[in-house]
Coordinates of C-alpha atoms in Angstrom, one line a residue:
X1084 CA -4.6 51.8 -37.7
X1085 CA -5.5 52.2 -34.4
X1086 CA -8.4 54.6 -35.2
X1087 CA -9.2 53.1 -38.7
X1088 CA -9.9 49.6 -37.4
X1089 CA -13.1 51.0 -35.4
X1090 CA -14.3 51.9 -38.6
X1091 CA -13.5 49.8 -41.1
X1092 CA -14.5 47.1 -39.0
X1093 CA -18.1 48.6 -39.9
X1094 CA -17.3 49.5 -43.4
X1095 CA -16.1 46.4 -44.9
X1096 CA -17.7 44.3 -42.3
X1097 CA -14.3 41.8 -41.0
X1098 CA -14.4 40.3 -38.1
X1099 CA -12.0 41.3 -35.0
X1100 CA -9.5 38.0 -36.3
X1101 CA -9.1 39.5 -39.9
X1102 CA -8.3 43.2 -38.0
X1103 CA -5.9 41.7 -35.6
X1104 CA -4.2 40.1 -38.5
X1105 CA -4.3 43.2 -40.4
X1106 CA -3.1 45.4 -37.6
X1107 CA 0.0 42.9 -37.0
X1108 CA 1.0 42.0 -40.3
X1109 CA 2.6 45.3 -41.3
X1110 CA 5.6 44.1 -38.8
X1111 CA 5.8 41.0 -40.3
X1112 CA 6.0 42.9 -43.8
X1113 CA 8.7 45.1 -42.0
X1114 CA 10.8 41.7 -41.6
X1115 CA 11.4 41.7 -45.3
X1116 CA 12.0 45.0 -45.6
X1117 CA 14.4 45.6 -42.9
X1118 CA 16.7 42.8 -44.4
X1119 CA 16.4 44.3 -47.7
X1120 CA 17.3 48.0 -46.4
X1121 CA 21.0 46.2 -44.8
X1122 CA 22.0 44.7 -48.7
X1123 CA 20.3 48.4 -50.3
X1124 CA 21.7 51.0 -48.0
X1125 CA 25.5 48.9 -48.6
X1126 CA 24.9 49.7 -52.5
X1127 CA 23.0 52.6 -52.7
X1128 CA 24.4 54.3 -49.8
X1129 CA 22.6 55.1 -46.4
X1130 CA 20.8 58.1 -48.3
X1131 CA 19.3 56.8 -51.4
X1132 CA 18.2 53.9 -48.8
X1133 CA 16.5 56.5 -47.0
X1134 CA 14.6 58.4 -50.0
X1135 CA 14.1 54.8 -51.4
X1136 CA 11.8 54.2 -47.9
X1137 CA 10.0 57.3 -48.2
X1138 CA 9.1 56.4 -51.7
X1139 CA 7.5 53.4 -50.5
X1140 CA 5.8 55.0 -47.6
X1141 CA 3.8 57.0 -50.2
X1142 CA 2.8 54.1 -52.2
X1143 CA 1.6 51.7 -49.3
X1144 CA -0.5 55.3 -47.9
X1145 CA -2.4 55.9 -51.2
X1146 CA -2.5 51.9 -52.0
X1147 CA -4.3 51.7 -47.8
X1148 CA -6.1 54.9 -48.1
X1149 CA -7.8 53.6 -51.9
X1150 CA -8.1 49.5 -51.1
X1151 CA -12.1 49.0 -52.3
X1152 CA -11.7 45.6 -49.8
X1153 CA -9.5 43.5 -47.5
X1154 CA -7.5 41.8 -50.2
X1155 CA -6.1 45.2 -51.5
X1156 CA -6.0 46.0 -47.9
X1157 CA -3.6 44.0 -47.2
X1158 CA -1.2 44.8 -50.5
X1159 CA -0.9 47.9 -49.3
X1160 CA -0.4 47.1 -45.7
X1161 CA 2.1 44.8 -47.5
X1162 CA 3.8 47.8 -49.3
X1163 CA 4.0 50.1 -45.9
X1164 CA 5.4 47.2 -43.8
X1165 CA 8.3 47.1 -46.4
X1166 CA 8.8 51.2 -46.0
X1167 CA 8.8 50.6 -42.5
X1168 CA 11.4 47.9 -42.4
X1169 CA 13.4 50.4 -44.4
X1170 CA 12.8 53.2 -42.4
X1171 CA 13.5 51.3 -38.8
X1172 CA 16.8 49.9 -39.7
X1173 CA 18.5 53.1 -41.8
X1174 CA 17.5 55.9 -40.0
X1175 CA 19.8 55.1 -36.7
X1176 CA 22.6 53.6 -38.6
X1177 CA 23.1 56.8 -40.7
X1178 CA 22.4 58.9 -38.1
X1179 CA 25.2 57.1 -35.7
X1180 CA 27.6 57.0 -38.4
X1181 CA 27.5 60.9 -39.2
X1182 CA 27.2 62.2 -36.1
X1183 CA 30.3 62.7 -33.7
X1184 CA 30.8 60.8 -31.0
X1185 CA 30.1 63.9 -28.6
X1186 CA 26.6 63.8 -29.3
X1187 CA 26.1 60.7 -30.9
X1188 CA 23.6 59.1 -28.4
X1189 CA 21.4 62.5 -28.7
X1190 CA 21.3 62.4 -32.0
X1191 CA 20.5 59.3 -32.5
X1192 CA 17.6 59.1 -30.6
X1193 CA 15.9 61.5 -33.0
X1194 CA 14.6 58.9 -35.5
X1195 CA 12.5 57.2 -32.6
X1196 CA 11.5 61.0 -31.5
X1197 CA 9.6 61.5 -34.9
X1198 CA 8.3 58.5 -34.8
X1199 CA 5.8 58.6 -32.2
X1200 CA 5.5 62.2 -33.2
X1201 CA 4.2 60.3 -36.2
X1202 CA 1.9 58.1 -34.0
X1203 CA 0.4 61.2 -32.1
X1204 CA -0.2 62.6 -35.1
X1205 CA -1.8 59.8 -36.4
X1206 CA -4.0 59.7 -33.2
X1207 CA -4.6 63.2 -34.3
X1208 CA -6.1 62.1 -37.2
X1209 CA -8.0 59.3 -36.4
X1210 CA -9.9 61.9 -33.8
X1211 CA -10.3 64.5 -36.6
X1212 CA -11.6 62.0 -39.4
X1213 CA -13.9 60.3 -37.2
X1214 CA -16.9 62.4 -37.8
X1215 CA -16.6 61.8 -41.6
X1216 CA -19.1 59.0 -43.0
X1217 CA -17.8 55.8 -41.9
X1218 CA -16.9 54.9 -45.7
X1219 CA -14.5 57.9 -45.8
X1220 CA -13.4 58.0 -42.5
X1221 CA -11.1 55.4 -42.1
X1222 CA -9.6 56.1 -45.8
X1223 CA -9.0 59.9 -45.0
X1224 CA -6.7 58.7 -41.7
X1225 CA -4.7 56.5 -44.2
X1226 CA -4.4 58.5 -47.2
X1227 CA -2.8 61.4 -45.1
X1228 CA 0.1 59.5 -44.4
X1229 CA 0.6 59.7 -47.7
X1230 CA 1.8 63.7 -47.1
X1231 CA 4.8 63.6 -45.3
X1232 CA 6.8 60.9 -47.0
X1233 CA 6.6 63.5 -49.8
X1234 CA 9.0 66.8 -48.2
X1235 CA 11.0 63.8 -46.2
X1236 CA 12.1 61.8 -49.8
X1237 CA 13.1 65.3 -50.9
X1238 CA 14.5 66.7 -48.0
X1239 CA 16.9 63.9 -47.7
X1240 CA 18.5 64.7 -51.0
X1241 CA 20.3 67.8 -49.0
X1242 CA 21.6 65.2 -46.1
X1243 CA 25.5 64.5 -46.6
X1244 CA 26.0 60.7 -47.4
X1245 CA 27.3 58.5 -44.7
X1246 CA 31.3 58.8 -44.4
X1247 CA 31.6 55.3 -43.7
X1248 CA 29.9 54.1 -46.1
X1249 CA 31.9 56.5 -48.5
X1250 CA 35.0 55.2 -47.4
X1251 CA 33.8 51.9 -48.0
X1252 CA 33.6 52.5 -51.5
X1253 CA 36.7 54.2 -51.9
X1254 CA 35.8 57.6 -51.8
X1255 CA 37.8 58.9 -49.5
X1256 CA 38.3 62.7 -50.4
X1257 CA 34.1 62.9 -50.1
X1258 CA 34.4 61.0 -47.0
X1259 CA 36.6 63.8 -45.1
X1260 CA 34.7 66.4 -46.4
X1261 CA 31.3 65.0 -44.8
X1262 CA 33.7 64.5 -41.2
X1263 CA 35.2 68.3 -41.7
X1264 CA 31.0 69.4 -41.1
X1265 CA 30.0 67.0 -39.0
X1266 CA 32.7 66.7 -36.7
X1267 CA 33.6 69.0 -33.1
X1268 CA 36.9 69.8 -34.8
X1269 CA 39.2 69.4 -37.9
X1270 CA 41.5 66.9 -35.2
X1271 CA 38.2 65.2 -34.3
X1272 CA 37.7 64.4 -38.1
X1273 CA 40.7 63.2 -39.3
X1274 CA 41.1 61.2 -36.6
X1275 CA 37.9 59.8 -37.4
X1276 CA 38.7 59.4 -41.1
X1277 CA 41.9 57.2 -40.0
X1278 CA 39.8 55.2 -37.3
X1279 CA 37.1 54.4 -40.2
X1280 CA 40.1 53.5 -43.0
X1281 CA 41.7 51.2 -40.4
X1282 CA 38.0 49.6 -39.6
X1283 CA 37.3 49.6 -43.3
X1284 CA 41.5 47.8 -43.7
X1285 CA 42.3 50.8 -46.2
X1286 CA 45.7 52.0 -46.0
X1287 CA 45.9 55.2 -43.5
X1288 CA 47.7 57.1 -46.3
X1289 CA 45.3 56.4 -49.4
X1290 CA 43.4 59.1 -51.0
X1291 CA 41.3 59.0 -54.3
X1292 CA 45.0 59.3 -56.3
X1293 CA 45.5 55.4 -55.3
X1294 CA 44.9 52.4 -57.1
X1295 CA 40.9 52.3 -57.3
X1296 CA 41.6 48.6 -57.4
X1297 CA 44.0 48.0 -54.5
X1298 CA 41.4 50.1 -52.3
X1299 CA 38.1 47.8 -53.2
X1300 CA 39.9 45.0 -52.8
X1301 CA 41.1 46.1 -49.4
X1302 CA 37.5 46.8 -48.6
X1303 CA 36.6 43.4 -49.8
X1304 CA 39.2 41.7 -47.6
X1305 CA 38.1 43.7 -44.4
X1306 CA 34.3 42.2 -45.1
X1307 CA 35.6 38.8 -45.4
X1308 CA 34.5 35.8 -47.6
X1309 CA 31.1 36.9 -46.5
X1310 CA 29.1 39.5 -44.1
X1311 CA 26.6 36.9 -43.1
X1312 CA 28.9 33.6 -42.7
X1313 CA 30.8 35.6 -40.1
X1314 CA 27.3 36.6 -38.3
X1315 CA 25.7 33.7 -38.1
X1316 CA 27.2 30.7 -39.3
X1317 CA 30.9 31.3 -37.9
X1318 CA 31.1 34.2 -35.3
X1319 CA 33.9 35.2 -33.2
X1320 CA 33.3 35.6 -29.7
X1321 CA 32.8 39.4 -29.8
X1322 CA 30.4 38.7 -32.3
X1323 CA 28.6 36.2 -31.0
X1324 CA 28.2 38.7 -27.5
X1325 CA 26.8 41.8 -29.8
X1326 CA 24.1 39.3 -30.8
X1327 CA 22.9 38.3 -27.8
X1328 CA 23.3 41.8 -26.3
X1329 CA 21.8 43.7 -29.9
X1330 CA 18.9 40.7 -30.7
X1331 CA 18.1 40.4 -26.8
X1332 CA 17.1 44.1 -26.6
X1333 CA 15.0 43.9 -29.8
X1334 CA 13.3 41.2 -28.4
X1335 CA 12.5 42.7 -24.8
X1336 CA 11.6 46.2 -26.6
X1337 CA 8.9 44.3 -28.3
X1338 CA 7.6 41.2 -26.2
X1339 CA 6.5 43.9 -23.5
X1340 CA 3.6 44.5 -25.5
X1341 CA 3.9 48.7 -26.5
X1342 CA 2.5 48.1 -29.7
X1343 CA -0.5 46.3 -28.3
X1344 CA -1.0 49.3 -26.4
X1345 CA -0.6 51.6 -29.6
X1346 CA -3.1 49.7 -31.6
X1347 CA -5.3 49.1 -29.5
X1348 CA -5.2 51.5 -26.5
X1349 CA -9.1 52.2 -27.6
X1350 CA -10.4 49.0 -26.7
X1351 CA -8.5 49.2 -23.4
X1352 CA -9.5 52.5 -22.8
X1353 CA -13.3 51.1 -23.7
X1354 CA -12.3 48.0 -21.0
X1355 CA -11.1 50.8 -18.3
X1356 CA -14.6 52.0 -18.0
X1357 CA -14.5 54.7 -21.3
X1358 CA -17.6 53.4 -23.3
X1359 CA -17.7 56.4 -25.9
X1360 CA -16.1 56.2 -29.2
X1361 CA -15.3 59.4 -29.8
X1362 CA -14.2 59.5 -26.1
X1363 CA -12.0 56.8 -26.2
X1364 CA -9.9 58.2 -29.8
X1365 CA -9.7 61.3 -27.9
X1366 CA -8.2 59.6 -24.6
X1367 CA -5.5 57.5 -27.1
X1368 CA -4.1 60.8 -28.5
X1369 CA -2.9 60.9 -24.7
X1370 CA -0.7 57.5 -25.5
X1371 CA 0.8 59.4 -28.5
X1372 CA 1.5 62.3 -26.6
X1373 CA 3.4 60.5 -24.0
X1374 CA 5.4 58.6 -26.4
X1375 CA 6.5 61.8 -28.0
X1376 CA 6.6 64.1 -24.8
X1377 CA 9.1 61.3 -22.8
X1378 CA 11.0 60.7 -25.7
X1379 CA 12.9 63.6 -24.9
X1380 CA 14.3 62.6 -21.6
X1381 CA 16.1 59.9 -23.2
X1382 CA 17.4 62.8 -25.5
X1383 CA 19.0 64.8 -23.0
X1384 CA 20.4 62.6 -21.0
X1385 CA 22.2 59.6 -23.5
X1386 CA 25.4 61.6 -23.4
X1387 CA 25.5 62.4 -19.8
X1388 CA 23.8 59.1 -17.7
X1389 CA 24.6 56.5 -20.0
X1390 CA 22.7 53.8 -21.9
X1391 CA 22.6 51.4 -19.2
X1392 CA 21.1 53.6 -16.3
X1393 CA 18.0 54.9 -18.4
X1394 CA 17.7 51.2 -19.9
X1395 CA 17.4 49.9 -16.3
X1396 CA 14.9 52.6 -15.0
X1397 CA 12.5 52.2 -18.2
X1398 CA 12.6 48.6 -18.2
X1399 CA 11.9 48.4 -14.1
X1400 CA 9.2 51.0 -14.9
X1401 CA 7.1 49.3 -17.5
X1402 CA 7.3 46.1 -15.3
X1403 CA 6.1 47.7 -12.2
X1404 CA 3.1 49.7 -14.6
X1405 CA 2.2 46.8 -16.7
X1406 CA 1.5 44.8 -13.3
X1407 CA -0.3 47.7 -11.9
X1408 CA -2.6 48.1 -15.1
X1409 CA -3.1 44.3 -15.1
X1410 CA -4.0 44.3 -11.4
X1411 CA -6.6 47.2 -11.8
X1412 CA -8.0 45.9 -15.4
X1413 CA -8.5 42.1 -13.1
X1414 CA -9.9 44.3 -10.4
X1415 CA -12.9 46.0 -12.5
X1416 CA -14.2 42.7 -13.7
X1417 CA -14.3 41.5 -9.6
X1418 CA -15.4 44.4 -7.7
X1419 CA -18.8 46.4 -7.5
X1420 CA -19.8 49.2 -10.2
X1421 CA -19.2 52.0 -7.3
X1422 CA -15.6 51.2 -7.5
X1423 CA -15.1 50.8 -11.5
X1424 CA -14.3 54.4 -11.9
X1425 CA -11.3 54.6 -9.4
X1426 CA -10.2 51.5 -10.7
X1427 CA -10.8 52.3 -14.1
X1428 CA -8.7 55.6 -13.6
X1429 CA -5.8 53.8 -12.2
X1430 CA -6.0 51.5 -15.2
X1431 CA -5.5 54.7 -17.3
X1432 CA -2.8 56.1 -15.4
X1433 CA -1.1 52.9 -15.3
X1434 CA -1.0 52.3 -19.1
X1435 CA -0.1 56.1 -19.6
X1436 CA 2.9 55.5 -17.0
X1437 CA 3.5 52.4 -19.0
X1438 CA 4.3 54.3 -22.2
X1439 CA 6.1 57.1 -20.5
X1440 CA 8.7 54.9 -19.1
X1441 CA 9.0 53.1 -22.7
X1442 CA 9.8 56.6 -24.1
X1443 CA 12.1 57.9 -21.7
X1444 CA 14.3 54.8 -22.1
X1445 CA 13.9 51.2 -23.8
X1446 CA 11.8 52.5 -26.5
X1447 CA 14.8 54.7 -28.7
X1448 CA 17.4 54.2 -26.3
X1449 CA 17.4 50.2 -27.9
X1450 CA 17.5 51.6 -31.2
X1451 CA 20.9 53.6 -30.1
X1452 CA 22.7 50.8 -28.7
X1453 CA 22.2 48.7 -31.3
X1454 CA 23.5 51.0 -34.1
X1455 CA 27.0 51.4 -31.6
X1456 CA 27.7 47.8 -30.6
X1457 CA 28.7 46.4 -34.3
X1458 CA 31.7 46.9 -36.5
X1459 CA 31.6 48.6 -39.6
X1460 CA 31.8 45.5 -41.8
X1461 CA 29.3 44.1 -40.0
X1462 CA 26.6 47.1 -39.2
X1463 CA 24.3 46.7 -41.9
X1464 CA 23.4 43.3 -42.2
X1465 CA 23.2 43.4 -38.3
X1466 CA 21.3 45.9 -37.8
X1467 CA 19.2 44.3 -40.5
X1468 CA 18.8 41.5 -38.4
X1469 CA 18.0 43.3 -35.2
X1470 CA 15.4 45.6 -36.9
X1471 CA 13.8 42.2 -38.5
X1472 CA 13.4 40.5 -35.3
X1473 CA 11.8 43.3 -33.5
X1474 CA 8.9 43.7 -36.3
X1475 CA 8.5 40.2 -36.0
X1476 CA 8.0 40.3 -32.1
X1477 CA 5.8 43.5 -32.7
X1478 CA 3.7 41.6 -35.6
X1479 CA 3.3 38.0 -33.0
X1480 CA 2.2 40.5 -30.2
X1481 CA -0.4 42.6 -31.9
X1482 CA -1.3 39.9 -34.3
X1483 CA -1.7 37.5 -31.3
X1484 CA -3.4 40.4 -28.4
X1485 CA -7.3 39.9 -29.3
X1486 CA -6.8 36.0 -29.2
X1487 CA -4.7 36.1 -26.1
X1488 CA -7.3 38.8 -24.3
X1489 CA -10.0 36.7 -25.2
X1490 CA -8.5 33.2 -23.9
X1491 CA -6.6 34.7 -20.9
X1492 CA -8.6 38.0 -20.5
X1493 CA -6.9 41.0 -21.0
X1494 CA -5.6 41.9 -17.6
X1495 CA -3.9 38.1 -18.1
X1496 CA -2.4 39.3 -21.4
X1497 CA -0.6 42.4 -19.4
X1498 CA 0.5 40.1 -16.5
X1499 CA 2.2 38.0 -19.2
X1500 CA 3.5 41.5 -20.3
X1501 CA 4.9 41.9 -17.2
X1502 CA 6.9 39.0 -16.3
X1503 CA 8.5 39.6 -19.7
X1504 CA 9.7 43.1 -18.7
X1505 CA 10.8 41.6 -15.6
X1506 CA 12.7 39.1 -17.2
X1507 CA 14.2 41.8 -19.5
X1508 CA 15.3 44.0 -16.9
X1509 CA 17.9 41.2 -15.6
X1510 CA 18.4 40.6 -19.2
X1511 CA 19.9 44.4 -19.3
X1512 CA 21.4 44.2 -15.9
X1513 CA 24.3 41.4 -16.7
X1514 CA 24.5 41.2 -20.7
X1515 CA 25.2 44.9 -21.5
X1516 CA 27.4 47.2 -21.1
X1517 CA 27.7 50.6 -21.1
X1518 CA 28.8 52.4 -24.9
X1519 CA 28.9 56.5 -24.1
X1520 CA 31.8 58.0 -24.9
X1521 CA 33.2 55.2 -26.8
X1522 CA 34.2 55.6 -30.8
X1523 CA 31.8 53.5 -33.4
X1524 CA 35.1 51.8 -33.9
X1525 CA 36.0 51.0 -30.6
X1526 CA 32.8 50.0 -28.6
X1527 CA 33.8 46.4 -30.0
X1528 CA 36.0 46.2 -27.3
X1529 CA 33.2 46.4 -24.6
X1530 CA 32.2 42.3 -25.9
X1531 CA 35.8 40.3 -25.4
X1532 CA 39.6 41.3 -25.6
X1533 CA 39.6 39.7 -28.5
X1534 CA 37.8 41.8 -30.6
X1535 CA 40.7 44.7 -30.5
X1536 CA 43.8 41.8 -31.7
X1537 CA 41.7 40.2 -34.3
X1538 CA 41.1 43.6 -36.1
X1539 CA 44.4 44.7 -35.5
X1540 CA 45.6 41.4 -36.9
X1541 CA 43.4 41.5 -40.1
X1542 CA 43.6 44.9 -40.9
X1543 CA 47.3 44.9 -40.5
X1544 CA 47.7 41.7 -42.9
X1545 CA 45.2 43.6 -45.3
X1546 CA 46.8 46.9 -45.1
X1547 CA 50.6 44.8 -45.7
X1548 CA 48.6 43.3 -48.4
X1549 CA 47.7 46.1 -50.0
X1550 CA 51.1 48.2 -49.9
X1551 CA 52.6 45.0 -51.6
X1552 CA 49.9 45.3 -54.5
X1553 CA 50.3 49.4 -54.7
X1554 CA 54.2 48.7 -55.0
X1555 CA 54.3 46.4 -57.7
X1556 CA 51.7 48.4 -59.8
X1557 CA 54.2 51.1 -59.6
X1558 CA 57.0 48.7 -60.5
X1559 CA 54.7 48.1 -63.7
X1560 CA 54.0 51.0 -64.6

């Protein structure tokens, strides 16, 4: 989109209010889709979730890449902001749930690796269509998204499904057979396996042989009444900290403005002093690449510095940049034209350092945390939640950033940027705390004391429950 909007600005001939609407609705889409992905991926299973959202991805790419004006535009922005709702909440939910807790941060930061390997690509794109005829141009930069979706939909197919979620549905033989490969030992997996069944309220001796019955209805009784009731309407004090500590990260990961800078690092670039078109899609292929080239710093160092540390470094970095770029951007409108390419050069480097610091630590390091921090009964529909309120801070920023440049200039839009990151960074400092090297199934105890009793208390009345039921339907028979 960033690329596109340049030209189908000319092409259709909308104004800069229907682009910044079109540019930040696809997050507002996402909010739906993301809240549809927690009630799919706990009846589908995490997997068919996932090839579900790369189904969708391919329709919204053709439907973009094909729209003859706005109207079907925006039905297909529609149909990609459901995919990406999809895709953000599932990806890091299956990927912490398979992977051993060993490597679980590393791994889980992969999901936010390809996706800004997406973005550079797509900056990639937008450089190498823009030569085409303006009516082609902007359609050939959507339609190839429509590529990859297709080997990722059936490359998923191979993926084990989620043990969790197989346990959750009774299937407990296929559960430690996905542990057995995915685990650093045998040990490691069956402890794993009884950590999940305790979680889940299951009995620690059931296998497939048991009652079917006695099994769902123990996985019933460890959900509760309801999933969402004990979220939102009546949450324990554990809970009730994940929230805060899960939502509040979504929210600063957002309100700092990165996806402002994605969409619409050409016009900034153009504001910095780079006039050129061609110039300027060239210079935002640099944004992508820092994304995807910081990215792994996070990667290799979630399992040995902790969450917290690289949390605290990116978000004191992208409030120290984002006040430097502001500074510079207020700068070239005040001082003399001799100046306005060193200050235009600092602008650069500031929004560059900007988006290297987002990379190397709030950007997937967020999406981490916030797949550890809940319990299993409740990690769907949370996540769910989390994932919807970050696309809807990422659709009021870039659906808001032409208006606000325009009434505040832009360089008053990035000091607002600022003092957001700033506020986020004490945010982080004293509401959360650190998750590596804890279990999915323990890091509950990290939000109140509580946590640990009430599960043991309900999953020992469920599992008492249960061995009652399983001995008088042996009585019966």
């Amino acid at each position: 989109m960033s690329g596109a909007q340049l030209f189908m600005k000319e092409d259709l001939k909308i104004t800069d209010t229907q682009i910044e609407i079109l540019a930040g609705i696809i997050s507002i889409y996402s909010l739906l889709g993301s809240l549809m992905a927690g009630l799919t991926s706990d009846w589908l299973g995490r997997r068919y979730t996932m090839v579900l959202a790369a189904a969708i991805f391919f329709t919204g790419a053709l439907l973009m890449g094909l729209a003859p004006n706005y109207a079907f535009l925006m039905a297909g922005r529609f149909v990609a902001g459901i995919g990406v709702g999809y895709a953000l909440m599932i990806a890091p939910v299956y990927t912490a749930e398979v992977a051993p807790t060993s490597s679980r941060g590393f791994l889980t930061t992969f999901p936010e690796v390809f996706n800004n390997f997406g973005i550079l690509l797509g900056y990639v794109s937008n450089f190498a269509f823009a030569r085409l005829p303006v009516h082609l141009s902007w359609r050939a930069m959507f339609l190839v998204g429509a590529v990859p979706p297709v080997f990722l939909g059936f490359a998923v197919l191979a993926m084990p499904e989620s043990p969790r979620w197989l346990v959750m549905r009774g299937r407990i033989e296929d559960a430690r057979r996905v542990l057995l490969r995915t685990s650093d030992s045998p040990e490691e997996a069956e402890e794993r396996l009884l950590d999940i069944k305790k979680v889940v309220g299951i009995p620690a001796d059931a296998t497939d042989a048991d009652d079917v019955v006695a099994i769902v209805r123990a996985n019933e009784a460890a959900r509760g009444q309801g999933v969402w009731k004990e979220l939102l309407i009546n949450p324990s004090r554990p809970v009730r900290r994940m929230l805060v500590a899960g939502l509040g990260l979504m929210f600063i990961q957002q309100a700092t403005g990165v996806d402002c800078v994605v969409m619409y690092s050409p016009r900034v670039f153009e504001k910095a002093g780079m006039k050129n078109r061609t110039n300027s899609l060239g210079a935002s292929m640099a944004v992508g690449a820092c994304k995807t080239f910081f990215i792994p710093i996070a990667t290799l160092l979630l399992d040995r510095v902790g969450r917290r540390p690289l949390l605290l470094a990116s978000g004191g970095g992208m409030a120290i940049f984002l006040f430097t770029l502001a500074t510079s951007l207020l700068m070239l409108d005040r001082r003399p034209e001799s100046e306005a390419k060193a200050l235009g050069a600092v602008s650069i480097v500031a929004m560059l350092s900007f988006v290297a610091s987002f990379a190397s630590g709030l950007g997937p390091v967020a999406w981490v945390y916030c797949s550890e921090i809940y319990p299993l009964r409740l990690r769907a529909q949370a996540a769910a939640i989390g994932t919807g309120l970050n696309r809807l801070m990422g659709g009021a920023t870039t659906m808001s950033f032409l208006s606000l440049s325009e009434a505040i200039t832009i360089a008053g839009s990035f000091y607002l940027y600022a003092c957001v990151a700033a506020a986020g960074w004490v945010f982080m400092y004293f509401f959360l705390p650190e998750t590596m090297g804890q279990s999915l199934e323990d890091t509950g105890k990290l939000f109140g004391k509580d946590m640990d009793d009430d599960d043991t208390d309900h999953d020992g009345a469920v599992v008492h429950h249960e061995r009652k039921r399983s001995t008088e339907l042996i009585t019966q028979q």
